[in-house]
XYZ file of C-alpha atoms in Angstrom:
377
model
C 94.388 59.492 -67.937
C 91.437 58.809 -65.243
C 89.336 60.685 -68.186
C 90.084 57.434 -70.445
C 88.962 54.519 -68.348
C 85.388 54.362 -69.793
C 83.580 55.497 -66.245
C 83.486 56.615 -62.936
C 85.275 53.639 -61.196
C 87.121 53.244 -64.737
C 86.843 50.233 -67.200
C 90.274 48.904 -67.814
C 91.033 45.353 -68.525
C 90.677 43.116 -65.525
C 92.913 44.630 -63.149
C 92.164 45.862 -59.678
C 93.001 49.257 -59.098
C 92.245 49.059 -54.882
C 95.630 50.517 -54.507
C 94.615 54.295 -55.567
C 92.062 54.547 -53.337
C 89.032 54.560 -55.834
C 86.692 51.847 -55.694
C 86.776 48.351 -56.370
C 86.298 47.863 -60.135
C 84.808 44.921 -61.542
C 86.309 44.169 -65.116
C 83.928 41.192 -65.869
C 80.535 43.220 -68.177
C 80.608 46.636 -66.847
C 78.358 46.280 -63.766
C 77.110 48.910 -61.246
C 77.986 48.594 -57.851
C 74.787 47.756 -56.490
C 74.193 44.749 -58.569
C 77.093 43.670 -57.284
C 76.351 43.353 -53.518
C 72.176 42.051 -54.276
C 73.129 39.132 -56.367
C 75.177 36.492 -53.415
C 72.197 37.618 -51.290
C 69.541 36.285 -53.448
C 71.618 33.159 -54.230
C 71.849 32.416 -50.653
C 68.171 32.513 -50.110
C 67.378 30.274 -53.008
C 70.008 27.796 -52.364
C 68.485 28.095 -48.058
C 64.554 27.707 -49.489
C 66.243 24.214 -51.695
C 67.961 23.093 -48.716
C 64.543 23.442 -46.466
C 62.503 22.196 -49.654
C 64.670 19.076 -49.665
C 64.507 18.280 -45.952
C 60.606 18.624 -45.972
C 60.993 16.305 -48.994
C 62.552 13.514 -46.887
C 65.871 14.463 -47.986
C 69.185 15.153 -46.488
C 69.706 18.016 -44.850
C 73.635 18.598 -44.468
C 74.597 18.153 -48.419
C 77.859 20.074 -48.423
C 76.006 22.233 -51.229
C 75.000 24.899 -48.927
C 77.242 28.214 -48.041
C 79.335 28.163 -45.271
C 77.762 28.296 -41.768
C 73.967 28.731 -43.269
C 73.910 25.148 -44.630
C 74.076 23.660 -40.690
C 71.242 25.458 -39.251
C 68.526 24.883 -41.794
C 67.572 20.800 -40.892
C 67.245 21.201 -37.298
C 64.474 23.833 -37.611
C 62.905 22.021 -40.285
C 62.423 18.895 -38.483
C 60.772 20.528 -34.964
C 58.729 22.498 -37.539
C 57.277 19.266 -39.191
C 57.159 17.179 -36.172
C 54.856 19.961 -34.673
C 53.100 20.115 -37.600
C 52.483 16.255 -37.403
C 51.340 15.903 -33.865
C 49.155 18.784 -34.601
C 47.333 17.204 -37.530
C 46.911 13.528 -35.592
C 45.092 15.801 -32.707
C 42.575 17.294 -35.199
C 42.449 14.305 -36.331
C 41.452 12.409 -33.202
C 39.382 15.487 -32.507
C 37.322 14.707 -35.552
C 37.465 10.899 -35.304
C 36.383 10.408 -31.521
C 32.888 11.356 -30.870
C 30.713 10.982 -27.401
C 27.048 9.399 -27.232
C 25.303 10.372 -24.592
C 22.914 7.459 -22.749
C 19.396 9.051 -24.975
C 21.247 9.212 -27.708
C 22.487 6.471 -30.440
C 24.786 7.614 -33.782
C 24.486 6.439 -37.348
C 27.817 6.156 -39.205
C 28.195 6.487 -42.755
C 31.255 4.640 -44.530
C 31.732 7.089 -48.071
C 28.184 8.349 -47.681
C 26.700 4.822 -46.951
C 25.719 3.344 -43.732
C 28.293 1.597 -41.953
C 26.795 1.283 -38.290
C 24.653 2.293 -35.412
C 26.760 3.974 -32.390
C 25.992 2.971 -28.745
C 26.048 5.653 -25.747
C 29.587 6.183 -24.535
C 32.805 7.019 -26.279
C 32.942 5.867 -30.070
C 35.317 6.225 -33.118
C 34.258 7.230 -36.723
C 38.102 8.120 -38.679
C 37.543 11.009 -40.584
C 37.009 11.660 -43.461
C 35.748 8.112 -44.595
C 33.725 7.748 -41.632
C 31.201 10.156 -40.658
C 28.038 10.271 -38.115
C 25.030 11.504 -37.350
C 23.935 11.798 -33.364
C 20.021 11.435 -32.670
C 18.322 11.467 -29.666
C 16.059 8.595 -29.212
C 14.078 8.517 -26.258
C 12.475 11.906 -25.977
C 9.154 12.290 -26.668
C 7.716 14.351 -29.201
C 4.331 15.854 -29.624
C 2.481 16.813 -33.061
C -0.570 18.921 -32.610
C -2.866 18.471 -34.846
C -6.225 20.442 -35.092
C -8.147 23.543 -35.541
C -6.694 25.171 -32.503
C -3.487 24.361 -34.011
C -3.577 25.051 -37.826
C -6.480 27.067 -39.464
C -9.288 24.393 -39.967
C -7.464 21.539 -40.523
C -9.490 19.930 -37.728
C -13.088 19.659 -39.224
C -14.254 16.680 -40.566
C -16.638 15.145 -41.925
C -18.696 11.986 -40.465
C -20.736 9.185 -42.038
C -24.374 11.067 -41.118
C -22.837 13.731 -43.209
C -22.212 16.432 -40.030
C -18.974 18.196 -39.572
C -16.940 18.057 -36.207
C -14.262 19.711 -34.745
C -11.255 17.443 -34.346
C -8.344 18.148 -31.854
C -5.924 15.605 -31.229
C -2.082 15.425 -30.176
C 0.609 12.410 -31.528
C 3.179 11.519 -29.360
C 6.039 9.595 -31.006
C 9.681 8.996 -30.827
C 12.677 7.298 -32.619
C 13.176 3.366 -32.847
C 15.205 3.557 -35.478
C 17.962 6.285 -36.300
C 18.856 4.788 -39.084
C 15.886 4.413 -41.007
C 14.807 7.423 -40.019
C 17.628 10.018 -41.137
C 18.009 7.514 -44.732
C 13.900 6.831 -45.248
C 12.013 10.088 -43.852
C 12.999 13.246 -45.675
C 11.169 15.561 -43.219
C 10.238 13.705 -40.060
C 7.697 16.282 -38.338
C 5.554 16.900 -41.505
C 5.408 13.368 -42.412
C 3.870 12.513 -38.881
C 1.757 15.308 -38.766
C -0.072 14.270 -42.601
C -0.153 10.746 -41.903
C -1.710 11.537 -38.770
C -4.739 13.934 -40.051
C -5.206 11.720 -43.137
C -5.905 8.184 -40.371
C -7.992 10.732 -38.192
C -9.998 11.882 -41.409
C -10.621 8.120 -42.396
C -11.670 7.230 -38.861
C -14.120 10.041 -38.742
C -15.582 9.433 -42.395
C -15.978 6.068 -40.947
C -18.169 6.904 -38.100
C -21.664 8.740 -37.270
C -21.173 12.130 -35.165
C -22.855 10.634 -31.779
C -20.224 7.829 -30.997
C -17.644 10.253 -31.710
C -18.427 12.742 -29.059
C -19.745 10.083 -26.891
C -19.048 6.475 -25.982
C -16.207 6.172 -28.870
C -13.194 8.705 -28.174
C -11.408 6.161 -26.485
C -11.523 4.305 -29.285
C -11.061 6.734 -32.050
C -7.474 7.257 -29.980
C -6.710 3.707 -30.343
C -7.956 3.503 -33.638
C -5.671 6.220 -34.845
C -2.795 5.135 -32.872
C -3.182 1.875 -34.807
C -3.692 3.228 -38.434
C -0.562 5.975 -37.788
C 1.799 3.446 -36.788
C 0.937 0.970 -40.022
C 1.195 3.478 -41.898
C 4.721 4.948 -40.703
C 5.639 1.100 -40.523
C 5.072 0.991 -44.679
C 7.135 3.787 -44.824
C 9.987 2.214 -42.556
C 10.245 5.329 -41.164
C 12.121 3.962 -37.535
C 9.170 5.876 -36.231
C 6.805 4.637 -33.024
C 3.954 6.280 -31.923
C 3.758 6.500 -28.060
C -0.028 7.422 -27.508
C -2.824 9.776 -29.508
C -4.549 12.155 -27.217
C -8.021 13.068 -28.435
C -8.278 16.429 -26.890
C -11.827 18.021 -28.710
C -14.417 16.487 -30.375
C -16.997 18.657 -30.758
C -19.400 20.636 -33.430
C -17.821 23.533 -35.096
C -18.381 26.647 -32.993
C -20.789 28.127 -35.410
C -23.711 25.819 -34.647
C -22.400 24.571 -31.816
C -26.095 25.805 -29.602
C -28.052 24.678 -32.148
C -26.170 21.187 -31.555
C -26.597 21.133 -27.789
C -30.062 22.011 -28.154
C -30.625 19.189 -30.896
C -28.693 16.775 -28.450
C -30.717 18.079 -25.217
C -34.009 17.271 -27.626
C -32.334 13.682 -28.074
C -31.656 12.638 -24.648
C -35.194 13.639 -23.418
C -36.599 11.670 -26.330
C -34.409 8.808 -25.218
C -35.774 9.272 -21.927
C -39.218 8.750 -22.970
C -38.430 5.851 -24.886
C -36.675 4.441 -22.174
C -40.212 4.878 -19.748
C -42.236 4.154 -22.200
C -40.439 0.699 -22.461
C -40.430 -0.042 -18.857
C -44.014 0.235 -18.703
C -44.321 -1.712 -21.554
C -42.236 -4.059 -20.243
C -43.912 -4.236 -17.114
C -47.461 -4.515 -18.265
C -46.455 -7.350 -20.529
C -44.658 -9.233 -17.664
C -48.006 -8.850 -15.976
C -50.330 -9.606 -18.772
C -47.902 -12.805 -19.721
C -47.995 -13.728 -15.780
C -51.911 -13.545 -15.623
C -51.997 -15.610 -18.736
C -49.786 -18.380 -17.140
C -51.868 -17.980 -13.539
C -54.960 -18.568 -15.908
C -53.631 -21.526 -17.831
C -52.889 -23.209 -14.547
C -56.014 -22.879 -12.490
C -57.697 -24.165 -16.117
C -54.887 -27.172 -16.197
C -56.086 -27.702 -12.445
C -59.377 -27.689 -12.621
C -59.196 -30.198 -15.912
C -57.180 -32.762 -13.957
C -59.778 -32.256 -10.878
C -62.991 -32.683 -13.094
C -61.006 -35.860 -15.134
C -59.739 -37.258 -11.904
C -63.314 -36.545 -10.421
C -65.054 -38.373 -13.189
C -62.201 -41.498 -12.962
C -63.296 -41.573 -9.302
C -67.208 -41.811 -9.904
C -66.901 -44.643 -13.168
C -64.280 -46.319 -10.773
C -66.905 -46.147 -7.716
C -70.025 -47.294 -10.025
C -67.798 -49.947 -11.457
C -67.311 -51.068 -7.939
C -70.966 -50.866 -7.116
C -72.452 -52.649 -9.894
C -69.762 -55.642 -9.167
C -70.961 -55.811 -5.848
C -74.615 -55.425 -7.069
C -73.796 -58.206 -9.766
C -72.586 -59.881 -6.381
C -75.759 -59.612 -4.291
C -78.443 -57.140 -6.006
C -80.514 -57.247 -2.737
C -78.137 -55.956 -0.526
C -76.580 -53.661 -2.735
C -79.903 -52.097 -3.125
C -80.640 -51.749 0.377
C -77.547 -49.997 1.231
C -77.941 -47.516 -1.782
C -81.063 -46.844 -0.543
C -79.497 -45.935 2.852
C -77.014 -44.441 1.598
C -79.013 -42.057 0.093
C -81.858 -41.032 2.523
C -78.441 -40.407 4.495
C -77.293 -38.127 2.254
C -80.815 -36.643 1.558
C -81.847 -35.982 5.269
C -79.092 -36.569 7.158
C -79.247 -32.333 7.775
C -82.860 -32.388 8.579
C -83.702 -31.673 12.382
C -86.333 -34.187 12.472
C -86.543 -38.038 13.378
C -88.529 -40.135 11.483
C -89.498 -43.847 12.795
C -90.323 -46.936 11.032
C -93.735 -47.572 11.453
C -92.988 -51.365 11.622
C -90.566 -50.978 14.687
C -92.651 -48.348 16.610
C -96.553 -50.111 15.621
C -99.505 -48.316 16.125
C -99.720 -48.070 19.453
C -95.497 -47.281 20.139
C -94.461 -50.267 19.812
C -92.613 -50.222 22.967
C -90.607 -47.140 21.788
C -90.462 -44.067 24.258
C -90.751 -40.911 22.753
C -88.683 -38.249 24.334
C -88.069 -34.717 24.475
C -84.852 -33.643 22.602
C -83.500 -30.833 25.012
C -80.189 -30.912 23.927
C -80.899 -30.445 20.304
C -83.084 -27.413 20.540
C -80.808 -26.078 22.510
C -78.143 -26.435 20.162
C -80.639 -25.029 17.296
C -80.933 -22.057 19.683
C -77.267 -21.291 19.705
């Protein structure tokens, strides 16, 4: 009657038929054998993956719902799993949040994308994600060449007189401000290098060729220095300019003999000029000090000839008192005075008749040795 059970393992009504030898029989819907051994297996995995699923969740781990002996080990794995798991994010998460500024260096921190602070050298903290940074180095120097050595021909320019010159000149510049800089200046470097050729441009327009590759390159630097920083300073760029190093200054190389020649012609002109005016100047000193010699010998000889004249009205004056005084006597001694001045170089001796008479008078002439011999000598 096996034939009549409805299958292989038989299909009667309920009961177990374990005692013949055959296989278990399972009365409940006619299923195979293999479903039969799969189906507590995947029940005990789902109801293991709820029981983790729960204790990750902050629930209890032990709820009496599990099977058997697999319901006891699934919370104490969990929990060294999620404490790991913990300790490991707060590391990356210091990691991320505790930054180092070296002493060159300062940081800009940015609270949700806007700034929060400026970071001094040493150790600093910035929690991520709501606080971020930026590390810049602010005391190196940096150098923007600008010129024709540099960049094609961005280095000629054009002066007042209308010549061209050859313009090579170096910007050294650093950070003041981090801040401004990284939030103000888009590109750094190419806004340093155009504000830079566009004050050396205006300089030069401003200025004949000669001074420039002359007397006024010191200047020009300081100039440019000047203008570059103003300008960066509109911008609020953080941005100061060190120094500006005017390298070359000189004619483009094209007519750059022509130039030398034209500036060798120059400086002999300037020579001449330059004798020509000391002799001028030093005929005219000469000329001007003859003039003044001449004026004073004239003064001189007016005062002489005035005082001269003062002394002969002031003498008459004096005679014609003393004439006024005694006319006689005053005529007698003019008379004197003036056979004195008359004959008084004559070698000869001339007697009054009245004192020597006819015969002498009484008056020995003598022989005047002495005064021939002086004659004689």
């Amino acid at each position: 009657m096996a034939g009549n059970s409805g299958g292989p393992w038989g299909g009667g009504g309920g009961s177990q038929g374990g005692g013949n030898g055959r296989p278990p029989q399972n009365g409940g819907g006619g299923r195979r054998p293999d479903d039969n051994n799969q189906i507590p297996e995947i029940d005990e995995l789902m109801k293991k993956g709820q029981e983790r699923l729960r204790v990750l969740m902050g629930g209890g781990g032990n709820s009496g719902r599990g099977t058997g002996g697999g319901g006891g080990q699934g919370p104490s794995f969990g929990k060294g799993t999620v404490g790991l798991g913990i300790v490991a994010l707060v590391g990356l998460w210091a990691f991320g949040s505790f930054y180092t500024v070296r002493p060159e260096e300062q940081s800009v921190e940015l609270f949700l994308g806007e700034y929060s602070s400026t970071g001094n050298p040493g150790l600093n903290f910035a929690p991520w994600p709501f606080v971020t940074y930026d590390v810049v180095n602010v005391t190196s120097e940096r150098t923007e060449a600008i010129g024709s050595g540099r960049a094609g021909n961005d280095g000629l320019m054009l002066t007042t007189d209308a010549n061209i010159v050859d313009i090579e000149f170096q910007v050294v510049w650093n950070i003041s401000d981090p801040a401004k800089l990284l939030f103000n200046i888009a590109e750094p470097t190419e806004t340093v290098q155009a504000v830079s050729e566009s004050a050396m441009r205006e300089i030069i327009a401003a200025s004949n060729l000669a001074p420039i590759l002359n007397r006024d390159r010191g200047l020009i630097a300081q100039t440019a220095e000047e203008q570059i920083q103003a300008t960066l300073d509109e911008y609020d760029s953080g941005i100061t300019v060190v120094r500006v190093n005017l390298d070359k200054a000189d004619p483009p190389r094209e007519v750059i003999d022509a130039f030398r020649e034209v500036q060798a012609a120059e400086q002999e002109r300037d020579r001449l000029e330059r004798q020509a005016d000391a002799y001028a100047n030093r005929v005219v000193a000469e000329a001007r000090g003859q003039a003044a010699q001449t004026v004073q010998v004239a003064e001189g000889y007016r005062a002489r000839v005035v005082n001269e004249a003062l002394g002969e009205a002031s003498r008459f004056s004096a005679v014609l008192t003393e004439y006024q005084k005694a006319p006689e006597v005053t005529r007698r001694r003019l008379y004197l005075e003036t056979m004195e001045n008359v004959l008084g170089d004559v070698d000869k001796m001339i007697l009054d008749q009245s004192l020597t008479g006819s015969d002498g008078g009484g008056i020995v002439p003598y022989l005047p040795l002495n005064e021939l011999r002086r004659g004689e000598n």
